[in-house]
Amino acid sequence: MAYYPSSALIPIYAMFLSIGIIFTTLRIYIRFYHKISPFQTRNSFSLDDFFILIGLIVVSTCTAIQFYNITHGTAGGAVSNATKNEAIVIEWKVEYAMMAIEKVAFGAIKLSLLFYYKRMFWSYQSFNRINNILISLVALWSVAFLLADLLLCGKHFELNFALDQTVSQQKCGDKGMVLVMFAATSVLTDIFVVGLPLPYIRKLKLERRKKRAVYFVFLLGGISTIAGLLRFIFLCVAYQLGRLKRDYRAPPEAKTPHVLQAIQPTFWVMMEMLIGLWAANLPALAPLLRIAQKGYQNSSWYGKLPSFSRFSGTTDSEEKKVKVYEVLNKDRSLVSWKSRAGSDDTEVV
């Protein structure tokens, strides 16, 4: 546990969750109070917003559970012979609760992204077919693993967190295998969900610079996939060594493989959820970026700072377009910008 001190876990979880709450709040604000263009009415609450709110509620619950585990349990660390009985029971209760409700969080976050894609790429029939298949698969995947976790011991839920795990080891299902299978399929679904829109972004009528920015926003979801991959590595190694058995007790620190010391699965599952919450919100926050860019262009700083267009790979026509805007910007009353989706044209009135 030297790599994951309890004193550091609480502020890390709190900071990441706070950012997720801010992103979700801004998303809902944009949905209700921001017009994409002067020709459109305000957007209505949609399924992608519904699922991201579910994801936020469940992730917040998981964070609160981990706060309790840090202060009263083992902070996500392995149970050893030196661990107090009260802390052992708390750890196993937390583990059982987390195993169940984290499935809801992962499913809701991924479904939020998929339903957002549905709104963004609605005109591509091939995309819609694949997206609908993924929506069905993710929903079934979440429900299947949720039921698998809840029913590992059948109707005897108390066996999951009994102090003496000898009986549960005999009567309950293989918890370790369920954990490994979920971690593996979580990484796979992440790859499918994050990778789905990438070929279609190429078809968007955007400048090269803006298209790269769109790629960057969508690929941020890959960071949560890395967290999931680290958890999967830990679980594979731990399962082979028998460390995921219910009656397992951790050996002295010197006998623990370095990979298991370096990767704490509880920490990385929290990172996977929290960063996934960020990534699911960022595409919906694009209007704020446009507002910020427009505010900068209308500010006194615009034109004084060095241009980065030659470093961003923009074409000559794009550079000329920027220069034309700089000339017109001297008299801002002559310029009005269209905000239609997919249009970057300038209109002189």
XYZ file of C-alpha atoms in Angstrom, residues 77-316:
240
model
C -5.817 -3.071 -0.057
C -5.611 -6.829 0.367
C -6.753 -8.419 3.609
C -3.927 -9.922 5.683
C -3.649 -11.827 8.950
C -2.789 -8.542 10.667
C -6.011 -6.854 9.521
C -8.607 -6.293 12.242
C -11.838 -8.261 11.964
C -13.954 -5.100 11.728
C -11.851 -3.802 8.843
C -12.072 -7.179 7.092
C -15.877 -7.210 7.196
C -16.015 -3.596 5.979
C -13.634 -4.385 3.111
C -15.709 -7.353 1.955
C -18.969 -5.405 2.213
C -17.438 -2.583 0.197
C -16.060 -5.032 -2.352
C -19.446 -6.703 -2.807
C -21.258 -3.364 -3.130
C -18.677 -2.017 -5.574
C -18.753 -5.161 -7.714
C -22.486 -4.706 -8.198
C -23.030 -0.977 -8.623
C -19.909 -0.269 -10.684
C -21.590 -2.194 -13.511
C -24.382 0.383 -13.508
C -21.840 3.220 -13.637
C -19.837 1.762 -16.514
C -22.957 0.873 -18.461
C -24.561 4.296 -17.974
C -21.417 6.205 -18.992
C -20.930 4.135 -22.153
C -24.610 4.352 -23.071
C -24.473 8.135 -22.620
C -21.673 8.348 -25.173
C -23.449 6.026 -27.604
C -26.696 8.006 -27.432
C -24.719 11.220 -27.908
C -23.156 9.684 -31.016
C -26.681 8.932 -32.224
C -27.499 12.636 -32.123
C -24.231 13.697 -33.711
C -23.953 11.204 -36.594
C -27.666 10.607 -37.228
C -27.309 11.116 -40.996
C -25.014 8.077 -41.481
C -27.120 4.927 -41.815
C -24.156 2.566 -41.466
C -23.135 4.332 -38.257
C -26.649 4.097 -36.841
C -26.787 0.349 -37.440
C -23.476 -0.265 -35.663
C -24.348 2.184 -32.897
C -27.703 0.503 -32.218
C -25.970 -2.875 -31.976
C -23.455 -1.455 -29.495
C -26.231 0.127 -27.414
C -27.934 -3.263 -27.116
C -24.675 -5.063 -26.321
C -23.600 -2.565 -23.645
C -27.026 -2.672 -21.981
C -27.061 -6.493 -21.934
C -23.426 -6.578 -20.793
C -24.141 -4.318 -17.809
C -27.251 -6.216 -16.723
C -25.584 -9.628 -17.148
C -22.584 -8.789 -14.959
C -24.770 -6.977 -12.420
C -26.866 -10.122 -11.960
C -23.762 -12.326 -11.945
C -22.281 -10.303 -9.074
C -25.498 -10.117 -7.072
C -26.189 -13.848 -7.388
C -22.681 -15.223 -6.851
C -23.889 -16.830 -3.630
C -27.479 -17.326 -4.742
C -29.972 -16.101 -2.177
C -27.382 -16.137 0.614
C -26.044 -12.593 0.174
C -24.553 -12.608 3.668
C -21.945 -15.167 2.595
C -20.269 -12.510 0.446
C -19.083 -10.558 3.480
C -18.997 -13.152 6.265
C -15.882 -12.990 8.424
C -15.236 -16.690 7.870
C -15.149 -17.168 4.104
C -14.673 -20.951 4.247
C -18.367 -21.658 3.618
C -18.675 -19.074 0.841
C -15.586 -20.490 -0.850
C -17.436 -23.809 -1.123
C -20.973 -22.631 -1.916
C -20.457 -19.460 -3.987
C -19.351 -18.930 -7.558
C -15.856 -18.065 -8.739
C -15.608 -14.381 -7.863
C -12.141 -14.050 -9.371
C -13.221 -15.319 -12.783
C -16.178 -12.915 -12.847
C -13.832 -10.020 -12.035
C -11.376 -11.012 -14.775
C -14.119 -11.485 -17.377
C -15.698 -8.140 -16.550
C -12.363 -6.301 -16.715
C -11.568 -7.886 -20.098
C -14.962 -7.108 -21.623
C -14.908 -3.595 -20.155
C -11.693 -2.839 -22.050
C -13.153 -4.344 -25.237
C -16.361 -2.322 -25.029
C -14.293 0.805 -24.326
C -12.324 0.219 -27.522
C -15.520 -0.235 -29.540
C -17.252 2.803 -28.022
C -14.255 5.149 -28.309
C -13.272 3.905 -31.764
C -16.744 3.904 -33.328
C -16.944 7.608 -34.320
C -13.342 7.994 -35.498
C -13.880 6.911 -39.152
C -16.925 9.182 -39.395
C -15.160 12.238 -37.993
C -13.066 12.186 -41.171
C -16.263 12.776 -43.151
C -17.197 15.925 -41.230
C -16.773 19.143 -43.189
C -14.341 20.782 -40.795
C -10.980 22.460 -41.110
C -8.043 20.175 -40.440
C -7.235 21.970 -37.195
C -10.789 21.656 -35.869
C -11.012 18.050 -36.979
C -7.889 17.236 -34.959
C -9.489 18.912 -31.943
C -12.574 16.711 -32.354
C -10.358 13.626 -32.563
C -8.571 14.700 -29.389
C -11.805 15.147 -27.425
C -13.135 11.736 -28.408
C -9.822 9.966 -27.831
C -9.663 11.240 -24.241
C -11.907 8.303 -23.462
C -8.881 6.131 -24.180
C -7.322 7.317 -20.902
C -10.032 5.539 -18.928
C -9.382 2.479 -21.094
C -5.744 2.529 -19.947
C -6.943 2.495 -16.329
C -9.168 -0.468 -17.148
C -6.260 -2.245 -18.830
C -4.093 -1.839 -15.709
C -6.859 -3.330 -13.582
C -7.169 -6.230 -16.034
C -3.417 -6.914 -15.793
C -3.607 -6.963 -11.997
C -6.576 -9.338 -11.981
C -4.971 -11.753 -14.454
C -1.785 -11.997 -12.369
C -3.677 -12.185 -9.070
C -6.059 -14.855 -10.354
C -3.208 -17.081 -11.514
C -1.645 -16.821 -8.046
C -4.911 -17.627 -6.267
C -5.154 -14.160 -4.725
C -8.774 -13.642 -5.768
C -10.103 -16.517 -3.686
C -12.562 -15.564 -0.979
C -10.509 -16.925 1.913
C -7.239 -15.415 0.684
C -4.874 -13.644 3.118
C -2.078 -11.484 1.749
C 1.477 -12.688 2.482
C 4.197 -10.348 3.783
C 5.018 -7.407 1.496
C 8.331 -8.929 0.369
C 6.545 -11.916 -1.202
C 4.080 -9.851 -3.211
C 4.979 -9.562 -6.933
C 5.984 -6.052 -7.966
C 3.157 -5.765 -10.500
C 0.612 -6.370 -7.724
C 2.308 -3.796 -5.496
C 2.326 -1.203 -8.275
C -1.303 -1.689 -9.339
C -4.121 -1.395 -6.836
C -7.352 -2.490 -8.572
C -9.674 -0.400 -6.403
C -7.799 2.795 -7.258
C -7.775 2.066 -10.975
C -11.421 1.072 -11.141
C -12.219 4.442 -9.559
C -9.998 6.200 -12.089
C -11.668 4.293 -14.908
C -15.096 5.460 -13.748
C -14.122 9.050 -12.944
C -12.149 9.686 -16.134
C -14.864 7.911 -18.108
C -17.335 10.403 -16.629
C -15.149 13.255 -17.883
C -14.760 11.731 -21.333
C -18.502 11.176 -21.731
C -19.164 14.858 -20.966
C -16.441 16.536 -23.028
C -18.005 16.119 -26.512
C -21.198 17.747 -25.238
C -19.177 20.735 -23.932
C -18.021 21.740 -27.422
C -20.328 24.830 -27.497
C -18.406 26.246 -24.525
C -15.155 25.939 -26.463
C -16.700 27.819 -29.376
C -17.931 30.537 -27.019
C -14.460 30.810 -25.434
C -12.813 31.003 -28.854
C -15.246 33.670 -30.008
C -14.643 35.653 -26.818
C -10.899 35.484 -27.400
C -11.268 36.637 -31.015
C -13.332 39.605 -29.852
C -10.866 40.491 -27.100
C -8.038 43.014 -27.229
C -5.504 40.146 -27.134
C -6.565 38.789 -30.502
C -3.948 39.619 -33.134
C -1.320 40.547 -30.509
C -0.306 36.998 -29.623
C 1.763 35.031 -32.162
C -0.169 32.901 -34.635
C 0.185 29.148 -34.267
C -1.362 28.298 -37.628
C 1.975 27.394 -39.178
C 2.570 24.896 -36.385
C -0.940 23.401 -36.517
C -0.766 22.098 -40.043
C -3.380 24.488 -41.451
C -3.555 24.987 -45.175
C -2.804 28.223 -47.018
